[in-house]
Coordinates of C-alpha atoms in Angstrom, one line a residue:
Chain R
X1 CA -6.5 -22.1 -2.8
X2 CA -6.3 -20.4 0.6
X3 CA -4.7 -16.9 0.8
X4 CA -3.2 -15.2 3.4
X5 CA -5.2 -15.5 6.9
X6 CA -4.9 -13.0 10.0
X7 CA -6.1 -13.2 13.1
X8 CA -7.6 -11.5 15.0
X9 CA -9.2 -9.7 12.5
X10 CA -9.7 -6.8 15.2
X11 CA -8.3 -6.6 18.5
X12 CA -9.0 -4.3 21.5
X13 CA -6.5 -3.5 24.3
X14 CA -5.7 -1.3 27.1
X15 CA -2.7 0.8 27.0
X16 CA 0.5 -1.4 28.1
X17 CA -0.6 -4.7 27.6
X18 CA 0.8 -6.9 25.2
X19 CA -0.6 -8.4 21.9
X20 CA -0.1 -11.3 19.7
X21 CA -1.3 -11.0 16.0
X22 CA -0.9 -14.3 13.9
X23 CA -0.5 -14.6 10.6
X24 CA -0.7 -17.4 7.9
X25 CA 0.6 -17.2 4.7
X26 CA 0.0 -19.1 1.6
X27 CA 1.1 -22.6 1.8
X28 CA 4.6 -23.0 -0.1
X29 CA 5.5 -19.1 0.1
X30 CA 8.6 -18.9 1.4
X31 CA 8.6 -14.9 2.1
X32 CA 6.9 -13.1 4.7
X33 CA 6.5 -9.4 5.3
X34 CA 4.8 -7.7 8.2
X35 CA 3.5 -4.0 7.3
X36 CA 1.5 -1.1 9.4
X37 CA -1.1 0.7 8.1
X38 CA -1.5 4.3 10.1
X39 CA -3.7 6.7 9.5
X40 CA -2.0 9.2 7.8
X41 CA 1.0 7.6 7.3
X42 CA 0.5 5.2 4.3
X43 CA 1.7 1.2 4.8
X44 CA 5.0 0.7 6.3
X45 CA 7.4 -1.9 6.5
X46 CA 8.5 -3.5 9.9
X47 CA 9.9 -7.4 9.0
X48 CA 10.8 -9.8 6.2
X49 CA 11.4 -13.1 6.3
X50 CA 13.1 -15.3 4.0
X51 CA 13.4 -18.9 4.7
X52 CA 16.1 -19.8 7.3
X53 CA 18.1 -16.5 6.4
X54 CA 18.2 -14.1 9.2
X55 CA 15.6 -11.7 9.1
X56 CA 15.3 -8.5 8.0
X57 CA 14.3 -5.7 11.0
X58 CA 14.8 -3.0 9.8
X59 CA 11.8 -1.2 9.8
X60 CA 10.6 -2.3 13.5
X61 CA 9.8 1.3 14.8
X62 CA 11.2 0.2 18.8
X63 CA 12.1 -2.7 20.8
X64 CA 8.4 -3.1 21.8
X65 CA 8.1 -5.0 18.5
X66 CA 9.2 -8.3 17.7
X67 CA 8.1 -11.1 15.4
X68 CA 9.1 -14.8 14.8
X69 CA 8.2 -16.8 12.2
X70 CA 8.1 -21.0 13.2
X71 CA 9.1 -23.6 10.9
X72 CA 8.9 -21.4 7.8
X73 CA 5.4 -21.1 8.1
X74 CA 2.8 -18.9 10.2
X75 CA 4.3 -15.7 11.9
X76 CA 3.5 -13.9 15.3
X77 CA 3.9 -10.6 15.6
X78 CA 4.1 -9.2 19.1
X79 CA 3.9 -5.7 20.6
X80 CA 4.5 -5.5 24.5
X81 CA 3.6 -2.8 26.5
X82 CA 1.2 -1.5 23.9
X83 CA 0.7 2.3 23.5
X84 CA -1.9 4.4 21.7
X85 CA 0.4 5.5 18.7
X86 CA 0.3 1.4 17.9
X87 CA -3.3 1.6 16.4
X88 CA -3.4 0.7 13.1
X89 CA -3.9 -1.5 10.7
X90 CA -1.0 -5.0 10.7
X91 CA -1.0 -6.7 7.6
X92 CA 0.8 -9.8 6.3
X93 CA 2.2 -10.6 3.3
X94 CA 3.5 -13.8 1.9
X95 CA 5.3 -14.1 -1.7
X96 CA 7.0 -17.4 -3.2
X97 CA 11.0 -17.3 -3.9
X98 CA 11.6 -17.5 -7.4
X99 CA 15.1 -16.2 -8.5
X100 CA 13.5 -14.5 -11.8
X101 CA 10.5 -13.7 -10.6
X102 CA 9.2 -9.8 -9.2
X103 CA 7.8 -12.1 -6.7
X104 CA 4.4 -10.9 -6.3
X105 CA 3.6 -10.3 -2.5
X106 CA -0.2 -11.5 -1.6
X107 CA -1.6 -9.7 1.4
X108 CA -3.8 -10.8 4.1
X109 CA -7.0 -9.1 5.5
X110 CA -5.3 -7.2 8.4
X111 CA -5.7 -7.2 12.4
X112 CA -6.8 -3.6 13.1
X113 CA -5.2 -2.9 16.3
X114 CA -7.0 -0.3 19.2
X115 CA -5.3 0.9 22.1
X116 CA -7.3 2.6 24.0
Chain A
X1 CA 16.5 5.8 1.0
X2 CA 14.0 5.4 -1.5
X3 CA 10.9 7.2 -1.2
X4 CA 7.2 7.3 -3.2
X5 CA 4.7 10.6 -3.5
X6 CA 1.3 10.6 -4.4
X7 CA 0.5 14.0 -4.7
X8 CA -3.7 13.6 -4.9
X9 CA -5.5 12.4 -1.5
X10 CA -8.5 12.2 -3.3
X11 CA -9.7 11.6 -6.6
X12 CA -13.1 11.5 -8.4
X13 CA -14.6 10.2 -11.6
X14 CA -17.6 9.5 -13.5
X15 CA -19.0 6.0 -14.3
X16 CA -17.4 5.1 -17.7
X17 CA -15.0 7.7 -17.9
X18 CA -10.9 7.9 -17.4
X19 CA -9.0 9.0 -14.7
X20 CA -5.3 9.1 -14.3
X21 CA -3.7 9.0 -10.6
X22 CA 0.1 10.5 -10.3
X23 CA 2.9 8.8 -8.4
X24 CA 6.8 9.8 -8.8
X25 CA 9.5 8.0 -6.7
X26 CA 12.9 9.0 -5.7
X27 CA 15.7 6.1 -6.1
X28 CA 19.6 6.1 -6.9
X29 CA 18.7 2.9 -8.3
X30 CA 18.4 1.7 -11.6
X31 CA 16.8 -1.7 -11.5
X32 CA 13.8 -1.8 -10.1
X33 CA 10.0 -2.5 -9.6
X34 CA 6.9 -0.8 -9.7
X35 CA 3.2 -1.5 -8.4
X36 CA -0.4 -0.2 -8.2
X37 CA -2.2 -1.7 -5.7
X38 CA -6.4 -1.3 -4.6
X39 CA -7.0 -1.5 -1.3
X40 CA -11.0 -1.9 -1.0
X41 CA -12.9 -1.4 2.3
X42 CA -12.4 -4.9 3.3
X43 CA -8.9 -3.7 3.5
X44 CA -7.2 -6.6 1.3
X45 CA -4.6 -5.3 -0.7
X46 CA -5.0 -6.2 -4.3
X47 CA -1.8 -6.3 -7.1
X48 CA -3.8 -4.0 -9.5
X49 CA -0.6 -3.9 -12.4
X50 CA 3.4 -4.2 -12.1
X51 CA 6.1 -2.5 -14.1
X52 CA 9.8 -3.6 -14.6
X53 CA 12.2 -0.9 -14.9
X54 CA 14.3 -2.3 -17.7
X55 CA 11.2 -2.7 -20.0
X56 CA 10.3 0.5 -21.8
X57 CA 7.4 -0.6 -22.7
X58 CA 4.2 0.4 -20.4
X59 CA 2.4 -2.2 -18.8
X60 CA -1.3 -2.7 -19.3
X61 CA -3.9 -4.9 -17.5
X62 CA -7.4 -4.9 -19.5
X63 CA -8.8 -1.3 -18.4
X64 CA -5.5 -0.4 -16.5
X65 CA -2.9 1.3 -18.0
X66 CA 0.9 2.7 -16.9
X67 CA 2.7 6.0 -17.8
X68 CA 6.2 4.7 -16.9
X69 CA 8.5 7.8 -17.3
X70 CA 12.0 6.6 -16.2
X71 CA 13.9 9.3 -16.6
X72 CA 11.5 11.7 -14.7
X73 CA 10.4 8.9 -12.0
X74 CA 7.1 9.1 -12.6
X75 CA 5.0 6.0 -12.8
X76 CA 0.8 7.1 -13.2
X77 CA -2.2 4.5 -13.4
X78 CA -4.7 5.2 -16.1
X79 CA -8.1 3.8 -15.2
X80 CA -10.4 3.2 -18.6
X81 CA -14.0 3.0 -18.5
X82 CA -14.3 3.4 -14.6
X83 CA -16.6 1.1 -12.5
X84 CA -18.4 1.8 -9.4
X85 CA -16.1 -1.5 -8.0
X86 CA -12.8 0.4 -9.1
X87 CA -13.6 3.0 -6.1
X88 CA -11.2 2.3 -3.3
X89 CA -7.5 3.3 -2.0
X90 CA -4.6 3.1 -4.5
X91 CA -1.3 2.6 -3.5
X92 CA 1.3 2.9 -5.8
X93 CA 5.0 0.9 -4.5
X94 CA 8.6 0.4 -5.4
X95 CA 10.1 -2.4 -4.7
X96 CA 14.4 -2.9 -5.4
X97 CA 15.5 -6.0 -7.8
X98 CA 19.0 -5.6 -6.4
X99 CA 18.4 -8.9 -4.3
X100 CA 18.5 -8.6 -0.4
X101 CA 15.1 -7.5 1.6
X102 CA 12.1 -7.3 -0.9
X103 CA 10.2 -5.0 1.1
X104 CA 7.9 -2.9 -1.0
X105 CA 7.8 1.2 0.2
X106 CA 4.6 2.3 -0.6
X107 CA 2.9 6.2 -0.9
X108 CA 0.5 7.4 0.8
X109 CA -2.4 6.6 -1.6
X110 CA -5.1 7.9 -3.5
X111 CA -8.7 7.6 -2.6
X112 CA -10.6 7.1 -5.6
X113 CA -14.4 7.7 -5.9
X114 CA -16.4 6.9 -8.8
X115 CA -19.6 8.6 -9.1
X116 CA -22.3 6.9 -10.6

């Protein structure tokens, strides 16, 4: 079946405009993570979401970032006012809920962000 | 705050021999996950092998191997019989089973090479 689709794959923007990056998980998975890939500093967490339950923001490094996640399927994540410490690399993850499972997160491709 | 170390940037191997990558974790914790995870060029992430915390015995996955040290919080991959396709990034992640967010914190990876 279908994985885990992000678009764009890479996007290209001047310094503080905003950007949309879409993500799709697999069909059924309930869970959704959002994570940022900087050079140098490793993957990092920004967003989960589980279902209807409120998400979980703690990792969202300012208020430039948000994300929403319609009808418990594809996720946006948007980043206003771009600057250049936002290049990277945004990948998605989905995972199913099962209540005795280690819930294995599948990841997407990535949208590798430039700000120039 | 839990937090994961991988103490070797870079790694390099022969075709067809072993190679071991390092990864210890800090955690108050006592329930837990654990994951390796290659990240080739095309930048998906892939779940190499997982580790439960409560099982003392080390997981294996055909030429992939753990060295699950509990006590010491160190968790290394063993690669057998290297492959040209095993080069890539290896991220090693720890992920809480004590319900809430399932967000995985990840170290800063390993870049393996494997020379033919």
């Amino acid at each position: 079946g279908a994985g885990v689709s992000q678009s764009p794959s890479n996007k290209v923007t001047e310094k503080g405009k905003d950007v949309e990056l879409r993500c799709d998980p697999i069909s059924g998975h309930t869970a959704l993570y959002w994570y940022r890939q900087s050079l140098g500093q490793g993957l990092e967490f920004l967003i989960y979401f589980q279902g209807n339950s409120a998400p979980d923001k703690s990792g969202l490094p300012s208020d430039r970032f948000s994300a929403e996640r319609t009808g418990g399927s594809v996720s946006t994540l948007t980043i206003q006012r771009t600057q250049q410490e936002d290049s990277a690399v945004y990948l998605c993850a989905s995972s199913p809920r099962r209540a005795s499972s280690y819930n294995e997160q599948f990841f997407g491709p990535g949208t590798r962000l430039t700000v120039l | 705050a839990q937090t994961v170390t991988q103490s070797q940037p870079e790694m390099s191997v022969q075709e067809a021999e072993t190679v071991t990558l390092s990864c210890t974790y800090d955690t108050s914790e006592s329930d837990y996950y654990l994951f390796w995870y290659k990240q080739p060029p095309s930048r998906q992430m892939i779940l190499v092998i997982r580790q439960e915390a409560y099982k003392q015995q080390n997981a294996t996955e055909n030429r992939f191997s753990v060295n699950f040290q509990k006590a010491a919080k160190s968790f290394s991959l063993k690669i057998s019989d290297s492959q040209l396709g095993d080069a890539a990034m290896y991220f090693c992640a720890y992920r809480s089973a004590q319900g809430g967010s399932e967000k995985l914190v990840f170290g800063k990876g390993t870049k393996l090479t494997v020379n033919p």
